Short mmCIF file of C-alpha atoms in Angstrom, two decimals:
data_model
loop_
_atom_site.label_atom_id
_atom_site.label_comp_id
_atom_site.label_asym_id
_atom_site.label_seq_id
_atom_site.Cartn_x
_atom_site.Cartn_y
_atom_site.Cartn_z
CA MET L 1 20.82 220.73 308.75
CA ALA L 2 23.52 218.65 306.54
CA PRO L 3 26.23 220.75 304.99
CA PRO L 4 25.71 221.10 301.36
CA THR L 5 27.60 219.01 299.11
CA VAL L 6 30.24 220.41 297.05
CA ARG L 7 30.54 218.52 293.50
CA PRO L 8 34.04 218.54 291.70
CA LYS L 9 34.11 220.96 288.54
CA LEU L 10 34.22 218.94 285.47
CA ARG L 11 35.07 221.61 283.40
CA PRO L 12 38.72 220.47 282.68
CA ALA L 13 37.56 217.09 281.16
CA ALA L 14 34.87 218.69 279.26
CA ALA L 15 37.49 220.86 277.72
CA LYS L 16 39.66 217.96 276.62
CA LEU L 17 36.86 216.12 274.89
CA PRO L 18 36.52 218.55 272.06
CA LEU L 19 40.26 218.06 271.26
CA THR L 20 40.04 214.32 270.78
CA ALA L 21 36.77 214.52 269.09
CA THR L 22 38.16 216.84 266.71
CA VAL L 23 41.55 214.89 266.00
CA LEU L 24 39.07 211.74 265.40
CA SER L 25 36.93 213.65 263.20
CA LEU L 26 40.26 214.94 261.29
CA ALA L 27 41.39 211.36 260.93
CA LEU L 28 37.86 210.27 259.55
CA LEU L 29 37.93 213.33 257.22
CA LEU L 30 41.61 212.25 255.96
CA LEU L 31 41.03 208.57 255.44
CA PRO L 32 38.53 209.19 252.44
CA LEU L 33 41.34 211.36 251.11
CA GLY L 34 44.04 208.84 251.56
CA PHE L 35 41.99 206.17 249.94
CA VAL L 36 41.28 208.56 246.97
CA ALA L 37 44.93 209.36 246.72
CA THR L 38 45.98 205.59 246.92
CA HIS L 39 42.82 204.51 244.55
CA ARG L 40 44.32 207.27 242.04
CA ALA L 41 47.92 206.25 242.38
CA PHE L 42 47.07 202.32 241.86
CA SER L 43 44.55 203.56 238.93
CA GLY L 44 47.26 205.53 237.56
CA GLY L 45 49.76 202.34 237.59
CA VAL L 46 47.24 200.11 235.91
CA ALA L 47 46.53 202.58 233.50
CA VAL L 48 50.15 202.83 232.59
CA SER L 49 50.72 199.08 232.77
CA THR L 50 47.58 198.70 230.52
CA SER L 51 48.65 201.12 228.04
CA ALA L 52 52.16 199.69 227.71
CA THR L 53 50.82 196.23 227.29
CA GLY L 54 48.79 197.70 224.27
CA ASP L 55 51.69 199.00 222.78
CA GLU L 56 53.44 195.97 222.95
CA ARG L 57 50.34 194.08 221.14
CA HIS L 58 50.18 196.77 218.69
CA ARG L 59 53.86 196.72 217.99
CA GLU L 60 53.72 192.65 217.58
CA GLU L 61 50.68 193.00 215.25
CA ARG L 62 52.65 195.27 213.03
CA VAL L 63 55.49 192.80 212.83
CA LEU L 64 53.25 190.16 212.14
CA LEU L 65 51.70 191.94 209.35
CA ALA L 66 54.95 192.95 208.08
CA GLY L 67 56.00 189.29 208.36
CA ASN L 68 53.13 188.05 206.46
CA LYS L 69 53.70 190.77 203.47
CA ASP L 70 57.19 189.53 203.13
CA ASP L 71 55.93 185.79 202.89
CA GLY L 72 53.41 187.09 200.44
CA ASN L 73 55.89 188.94 198.16
CA ALA L 74 58.19 186.04 198.55
CA ASP L 75 55.69 183.47 197.41
CA ALA L 76 54.64 185.61 194.70
CA ALA L 77 58.23 186.24 193.46
CA ALA L 78 58.60 182.23 193.58
CA ALA L 79 55.24 181.77 191.55
CA ALA L 80 56.56 184.05 188.85
CA GLU L 81 59.81 182.56 188.79
CA HIS L 82 58.36 179.14 188.20
CA ALA L 83 56.02 180.39 185.84
CA ALA L 84 58.90 181.98 183.80
CA ALA L 85 60.71 178.54 183.91
CA VAL L 86 57.68 176.86 182.62
CA ASP L 87 57.49 179.17 179.83
CA ARG L 88 61.13 179.09 178.90
CA HIS L 89 61.29 174.83 179.19
CA CYS L 90 57.99 174.78 176.98
CA ALA L 91 59.04 176.99 174.33
CA GLY L 92 59.22 175.15 170.84
CA THR L 93 57.26 171.90 172.29
CA LEU L 94 54.36 170.76 170.11
CA HIS L 95 52.16 170.04 173.08
CA ARG L 96 52.48 173.22 175.08
CA GLU L 97 49.58 172.81 177.37
CA VAL L 98 50.67 169.13 178.26
CA CYS L 99 54.13 170.43 179.05
CA ALA L 100 52.99 173.26 181.14
CA SER L 101 50.68 171.06 183.31
CA THR L 102 53.55 168.53 183.40
CA LEU L 103 56.01 171.05 184.69
CA ALA L 104 53.77 173.01 186.82
CA SER L 105 53.72 170.38 189.75
CA ILE L 106 57.73 169.86 189.62
CA PRO L 107 59.42 171.44 192.76
CA ASN L 108 62.07 173.93 192.43
CA LEU L 109 61.77 173.94 188.59
CA ALA L 110 63.36 177.50 188.12
CA ARG L 111 66.60 175.88 189.71
CA LYS L 112 66.66 172.63 188.27
CA PRO L 113 69.19 171.72 185.29
CA LEU L 114 67.55 171.09 182.08
CA ARG L 115 68.61 167.45 182.23
CA ASP L 116 66.96 166.96 185.41
CA VAL L 117 63.81 168.68 184.09
CA ILE L 118 63.95 166.37 181.04
CA SER L 119 64.20 163.13 183.22
CA ASP L 120 61.14 164.40 185.14
CA VAL L 121 59.24 164.42 182.17
CA VAL L 122 60.58 160.86 181.09
CA ALA L 123 59.44 159.61 184.38
CA ARG L 124 56.00 161.19 184.07
CA ALA L 125 55.87 159.42 180.40
CA ALA L 126 56.66 156.19 182.13
CA ALA L 127 53.86 156.52 184.72
CA ALA L 128 51.53 157.25 181.84
CA VAL L 129 52.69 154.11 179.82
CA ARG L 130 52.09 151.87 182.97
CA ALA L 131 48.48 153.57 183.11
CA SER L 132 47.78 152.54 179.43
CA SER L 133 48.85 149.08 179.77
CA SER L 134 46.93 148.63 182.83
CA ASN L 135 44.04 149.85 180.63
CA CYS L 136 44.67 147.72 177.78
CA SER L 137 44.92 144.87 180.07
CA SER L 138 41.47 145.57 181.59
CA TYR L 139 40.17 145.05 177.89
CA LEU L 140 41.89 141.92 177.16
CA ARG L 141 40.59 140.23 180.15
CA ARG L 142 37.22 141.07 179.01
CA PRO L 143 37.26 139.15 175.75
CA ARG L 144 33.42 138.94 175.25
CA GLY L 145 32.39 141.50 172.39
CA LEU L 146 36.06 142.11 171.16
CA ARG L 147 36.78 141.65 167.56
CA VAL L 148 39.64 139.72 166.38
CA ARG L 149 41.53 142.72 165.23
CA ASP L 150 41.10 144.25 168.84
CA ARG L 151 42.83 141.25 170.58
CA LEU L 152 45.69 141.38 168.03
CA ALA L 153 46.04 145.21 168.28
CA LEU L 154 45.88 145.12 172.18
CA SER L 155 48.06 142.24 172.32
CA ASP L 156 50.54 144.34 170.18
CA CYS L 157 50.17 147.42 172.32
CA LEU L 158 51.19 145.44 175.77
CA GLU L 159 54.31 144.27 173.82
CA LEU L 160 55.02 147.96 172.64
CA PHE L 161 54.41 149.30 176.13
CA GLY L 162 57.02 146.99 177.52
CA ARG L 163 59.40 148.20 175.22
CA THR L 164 58.83 151.76 175.61
CA LEU L 165 59.18 151.36 179.32
CA GLY L 166 62.55 149.91 178.79
CA GLN L 167 63.34 152.70 176.07
CA LEU L 168 62.62 155.22 178.48
CA GLY L 169 64.52 153.83 181.40
CA THR L 170 67.53 153.86 179.09
CA ALA L 171 66.63 157.52 178.30
CA ALA L 172 66.88 158.25 182.16
CA ASP L 173 70.05 156.38 182.74
CA GLU L 174 71.66 158.30 179.82
CA LEU L 175 70.52 161.61 181.33
CA SER L 176 71.92 160.96 184.61
CA ALA L 177 75.00 158.79 183.77
CA GLY L 178 78.37 160.31 183.79
CA ASN L 179 80.21 157.40 182.10
CA ARG L 180 80.00 159.03 178.39
CA THR L 181 80.29 162.44 177.09
CA ALA L 182 77.22 164.72 177.26
CA GLU L 183 77.10 164.99 173.66
CA GLU L 184 77.26 161.09 173.00
CA SER L 185 74.60 160.41 175.88
CA ILE L 186 72.28 163.16 174.17
CA ALA L 187 72.37 161.31 170.87
CA GLY L 188 71.40 157.89 172.36
CA VAL L 189 68.67 159.51 174.33
CA GLN L 190 67.42 160.96 171.10
CA THR L 191 67.21 157.28 169.60
CA VAL L 192 65.43 155.78 172.33
CA LEU L 193 62.77 158.22 172.77
CA SER L 194 62.11 158.62 168.99
CA ALA L 195 61.77 154.77 169.11
CA ALA L 196 59.29 155.28 172.31
CA LEU L 197 57.40 157.84 170.13
CA THR L 198 56.89 155.55 167.27
CA ASN L 199 55.77 152.60 169.51
CA GLN L 200 52.71 154.76 170.45
CA TYR L 201 51.58 155.13 166.93
CA THR L 202 52.31 151.82 165.91
CA CYS L 203 50.07 150.52 168.66
CA LEU L 204 47.23 152.63 167.52
CA GLU L 205 47.44 151.53 163.62
CA GLY L 206 46.99 148.09 164.59
CA PHE L 207 43.29 148.84 165.41
CA ALA L 208 42.78 149.63 161.45
CA GLY L 209 41.01 147.25 159.32
CA PRO L 210 40.54 147.03 155.67
CA SER L 211 37.72 149.19 155.90
CA ALA L 212 36.27 151.52 158.52
CA SER L 213 33.42 148.85 159.16
CA GLU L 214 36.37 146.30 160.25
CA ASP L 215 38.10 148.51 162.37
CA GLY L 216 38.54 147.72 165.96
CA ARG L 217 36.10 149.11 168.51
CA VAL L 218 38.32 149.46 171.41
CA ARG L 219 40.63 152.45 170.13
CA PRO L 220 38.60 155.26 171.08
CA TYR L 221 38.55 153.95 174.66
CA ILE L 222 42.26 153.80 174.98
CA GLN L 223 43.71 156.43 172.51
CA GLY L 224 43.67 159.31 174.70
CA ARG L 225 46.08 157.64 177.28
CA ILE L 226 48.25 156.77 174.53
CA TYR L 227 48.23 160.28 173.11
CA HIS L 228 49.21 161.28 176.23
CA VAL L 229 52.11 159.23 176.38
CA ALA L 230 53.11 160.25 172.78
CA HIS L 231 52.90 164.17 173.85
CA LEU L 232 55.02 163.85 176.95
CA VAL L 233 57.90 161.75 174.81
CA SER L 234 57.41 164.58 172.01
CA ASN L 235 57.93 167.45 174.48
CA SER L 236 61.02 165.57 175.94
CA LEU L 237 62.57 165.44 172.45
CA ALA L 238 61.88 169.00 171.94
CA MET L 239 63.59 170.24 175.47
CA LEU L 240 66.58 167.69 174.65
CA ARG L 241 67.26 169.75 171.34
CA ARG L 242 68.52 172.54 173.67
CA LEU L 243 71.28 170.54 175.44
CA PRO L 244 74.75 170.34 173.59
CA GLN L 245 74.42 168.37 170.42
CA ARG L 246 77.39 166.34 168.96
CA ARG L 247 79.20 168.39 166.36
CA ARG L 248 79.32 166.87 163.06
CA ARG L 249 82.76 166.20 161.91
CA ARG L 250 83.84 167.14 158.18
CA GLY L 251 84.14 164.32 155.62
CA ARG L 252 81.73 162.13 153.41
CA GLU L 253 78.94 160.52 155.27
CA ALA L 254 77.47 156.89 153.98
CA LEU L 255 74.20 157.95 154.94
CA GLU L 256 73.46 161.29 156.34
CA GLY L 257 73.46 161.13 160.20
CA TYR L 258 75.30 157.60 160.41
CA GLY L 259 78.78 158.96 160.48
CA ARG L 260 81.77 159.46 158.04
CA VAL L 261 82.94 156.73 155.75
CA ARG L 262 86.36 154.91 156.65
CA ARG L 263 88.09 152.50 154.27
CA GLY L 264 84.69 152.04 152.36
CA PHE L 265 82.72 151.58 155.54
CA PRO L 266 80.82 153.79 158.08
CA SER L 267 83.30 154.73 161.15
CA TRP L 268 80.97 152.86 163.36
CA VAL L 269 81.83 149.68 161.68
CA SER L 270 84.73 147.80 163.81
CA ALA L 271 87.75 146.64 162.29
CA GLY L 272 86.70 143.07 162.97
CA ASP L 273 83.54 143.49 161.54
CA ARG L 274 84.98 144.98 158.65
CA ARG L 275 87.30 142.04 158.12
CA ARG L 276 84.22 139.44 158.33
CA LEU L 277 82.38 141.34 155.85
CA LEU L 278 85.48 141.39 153.42
CA GLU L 279 85.94 137.59 153.86
CA PRO L 280 84.20 134.91 151.88
CA SER L 281 80.96 134.48 153.41
CA ALA L 282 80.93 130.78 154.32
CA GLY L 283 84.20 130.79 155.92
CA ALA L 284 83.52 133.39 158.38
CA ALA L 285 80.07 132.33 159.12
CA ASP L 286 78.88 130.39 162.51
CA LEU L 287 75.53 129.39 160.94
CA VAL L 288 74.64 128.73 157.18
CA VAL L 289 71.18 129.03 155.81
CA ALA L 290 70.53 127.17 152.36
CA LYS L 291 67.41 126.38 150.73
CA ASP L 292 68.76 123.39 148.92
CA GLY L 293 69.84 121.95 152.30
CA SER L 294 73.25 122.24 151.90
CA GLY L 295 73.76 124.53 155.06
CA ASN L 296 72.81 124.01 158.87
CA PHE L 297 69.07 125.25 158.48
CA THR L 298 66.93 125.89 155.43
CA THR L 299 64.96 129.09 156.96
CA VAL L 300 66.25 132.19 158.41
CA GLY L 301 63.85 131.87 161.38
CA GLU L 302 65.58 128.63 162.36
CA ALA L 303 69.01 129.93 162.35
CA VAL L 304 67.85 132.84 164.44
CA ALA L 305 66.69 130.47 166.95
CA ALA L 306 69.48 128.55 167.05
CA ALA L 307 71.74 131.73 167.93
CA PRO L 308 73.14 132.22 171.57
CA ASN L 309 71.32 134.63 173.57
CA ASN L 310 72.90 137.67 174.80
CA SER L 311 76.42 137.08 173.03
CA ASP L 312 79.20 139.31 173.95
CA SER L 313 80.89 138.35 170.72
CA ARG L 314 79.42 138.75 166.92
CA PHE L 315 77.72 135.79 165.91
CA VAL L 316 77.36 135.36 162.02
CA ILE L 317 74.77 133.99 160.06
CA TYR L 318 75.45 133.54 156.23
CA ILE L 319 72.28 133.05 154.16
CA LYS L 320 73.11 131.79 150.72
CA ALA L 321 71.45 132.95 147.58
CA GLY L 322 67.48 132.08 147.11
CA GLY L 323 64.30 133.46 147.80
CA TYR L 324 63.42 133.04 151.79
CA PHE L 325 59.37 133.28 152.19
CA GLU L 326 59.20 134.17 155.59
CA ASN L 327 58.65 136.33 158.60
CA VAL L 328 61.75 136.83 160.58
CA GLU L 329 61.75 138.12 164.23
CA VAL L 330 64.98 138.96 165.79
CA GLY L 331 64.55 139.39 169.43
CA PRO L 332 66.28 141.76 171.77
CA GLU L 333 68.11 138.86 173.49
CA LYS L 334 69.69 137.93 170.31
CA THR L 335 72.39 140.29 170.65
CA ASN L 336 75.62 140.81 168.00
CA LEU L 337 74.03 139.25 165.45
CA MET L 338 74.98 139.44 161.91
CA PHE L 339 73.43 138.39 158.61
CA VAL L 340 75.58 138.07 155.50
CA GLY L 341 74.09 137.48 152.14
CA ASP L 342 75.34 136.47 148.59
CA GLY L 343 74.17 140.04 147.31
CA MET L 344 71.25 142.23 146.17
CA TRP L 345 68.80 140.22 144.17
CA LYS L 346 70.26 137.19 145.30
CA THR L 347 69.58 136.68 148.81
CA VAL L 348 66.06 137.62 149.27
CA ILE L 349 63.80 137.72 152.26
CA LYS L 350 59.89 138.24 151.55
CA ALA L 351 56.48 137.80 152.94
CA SER L 352 52.99 139.27 152.42
CA ARG L 353 51.35 139.80 155.56
CA ASN L 354 48.85 142.35 155.29
CA VAL L 355 45.78 144.02 156.99
CA VAL L 356 43.45 141.93 155.05
CA ASP L 357 44.83 138.73 156.09
CA ASN L 358 43.96 140.15 159.96
CA SER L 359 47.79 141.32 160.25
CA THR L 360 48.61 144.41 162.38
CA THR L 361 51.42 146.90 161.20
CA TYR L 362 53.38 145.65 164.12
CA ARG L 363 53.33 141.98 162.91
CA SER L 364 53.37 142.70 159.14
CA ALA L 365 57.29 143.27 159.12
CA THR L 366 59.16 140.96 156.65
CA LEU L 367 62.42 141.22 159.00
CA ALA L 368 61.70 142.56 162.23
CA ILE L 369 65.17 143.28 164.15
CA GLU L 370 64.65 144.37 168.16
CA GLU L 371 68.18 144.79 169.14
CA ASP L 372 70.40 147.73 169.38
CA ASP L 373 73.25 146.73 167.30
CA ALA L 374 72.26 144.75 164.37
CA SER L 375 74.31 144.60 160.94
CA GLU L 376 73.37 143.20 157.47
CA ARG L 377 75.50 143.13 154.40
CA GLU L 378 73.89 143.15 150.84
CA GLN L 379 70.61 141.78 151.96
CA ARG L 380 67.49 142.85 150.27
CA SER L 381 64.05 142.41 152.42
CA ARG L 382 60.98 142.80 150.29
CA THR L 383 57.31 143.04 152.09
CA GLY L 384 53.96 142.30 149.80
CA GLU L 385 51.43 144.86 150.82
CA VAL L 386 48.50 142.37 149.82
CA ASP L 387 48.68 139.09 147.99
CA HIS L 388 47.34 140.26 144.60
CA ARG L 389 50.02 143.32 144.46
CA ASP L 390 53.52 143.61 143.19
CA PRO L 391 55.89 143.55 146.32
CA PHE L 392 58.02 146.51 146.73
#
C-alpha cells in the first residue's frame, strides 16, 4: 500500500495575503481622499484667483466711473463758461438772438480776446454777404417776370455787396493789424462797418417804387438774408464799443467828430492841402472845368474820367462858377482827388434823378464819391427830389 502523500502546509502564505490586501485596500481608500484634498486645494486656488480678478474688475469699473464723472463735470463747466462768455459779449447788442447763435459755434470763446471775437463775427458777416450776392444773382439770371425796378435794384445790390465785402475785409485787417495804435484802428473799423451797414438798407430801399403797386416784387425773397447781414454788422459795432476808444482832445471842433481846428482848417487837413486851398483856384488846379469852354472840359464828369487812377499825390479839379446839371460819380479808383469851386451859390452841381423816373436811391445821388479820401472846398451840391418840386 502506497504511503500517504504529505501536502505542504500553506498557512504562512495564506497568512501574508490578508496584509497585502489590507495595504491595497488602504491605498484604494486613501486615493479618493487625496483626490478630494487636491480638488479642494485646486478649487480653492481658482476661487482665490477668480475673487482677485473680480476685485480688479470692480476697481477698474470704479475708476472708469470716476473718470466719466470728472469728464462730465469738466464738460459742464466748459459749457457754463461758454454761455457766460456769450452773455458777456452779447450784452448791449440790438439783435441778441443773432449774436447768441453766432457766438455759440465759436470755439474757445471764453478765452478769446474781444478783438478776435469781433473778427469772427465780421467773417460770418462776409460769408452772409456772399450768400446774399449769390441769391440776388440767381434772380437776375432769370429776367422773365422781373420788373424794371427789380432789375435796377438787384444790380445796385450786387455792386453794394461787392463794396461791403471790401469794407468787411478792411475791418478784419484793422482788427488784426499791429501797424497802428488800437484807438486809431478802432476808429477806422467803426467807419467801414457803419458804411457796410448802410449798404444793406440802401440795397433794400432800391425796390421801393412811387407807390406800393409799383414796388419791386423780389424784395420779400431776398430781404431775410440782407437783414441777417445788417444784424451781424450791427452786433459787431456794438461789441466794438467796448474796446478802448480814442480820447477826445480838448479844443474846438469844426464839426463834431471831425477833429480840432488848426489855422482855420480841421487838423486832419495836411499842410500841402491847406496851401492848395489858399492859393488862387486856377493856379493850383490840374484840370479846369468851365461851362463857357474856357477850361479843359465843360462837364465835371468828363474831368473826373480824365483824372488818373490810383494817384499817390493830390489831383485838383477846379470847377469855375456856373450851374452844372449832371450826376457825377467818383469811383474808388479815383484816389486823392480834390474839387475846388468859386464859392457857395457860385459853383453848383445839381440833378433831379428820382423814383418817378425809375431811379433807385443808390443812383439818385447828385455827387457820389466812393473813395476814402475826398476833399471839397466851397462847393454846393443840390439834389431835386422830383422834377416839379423845388430842389433843396
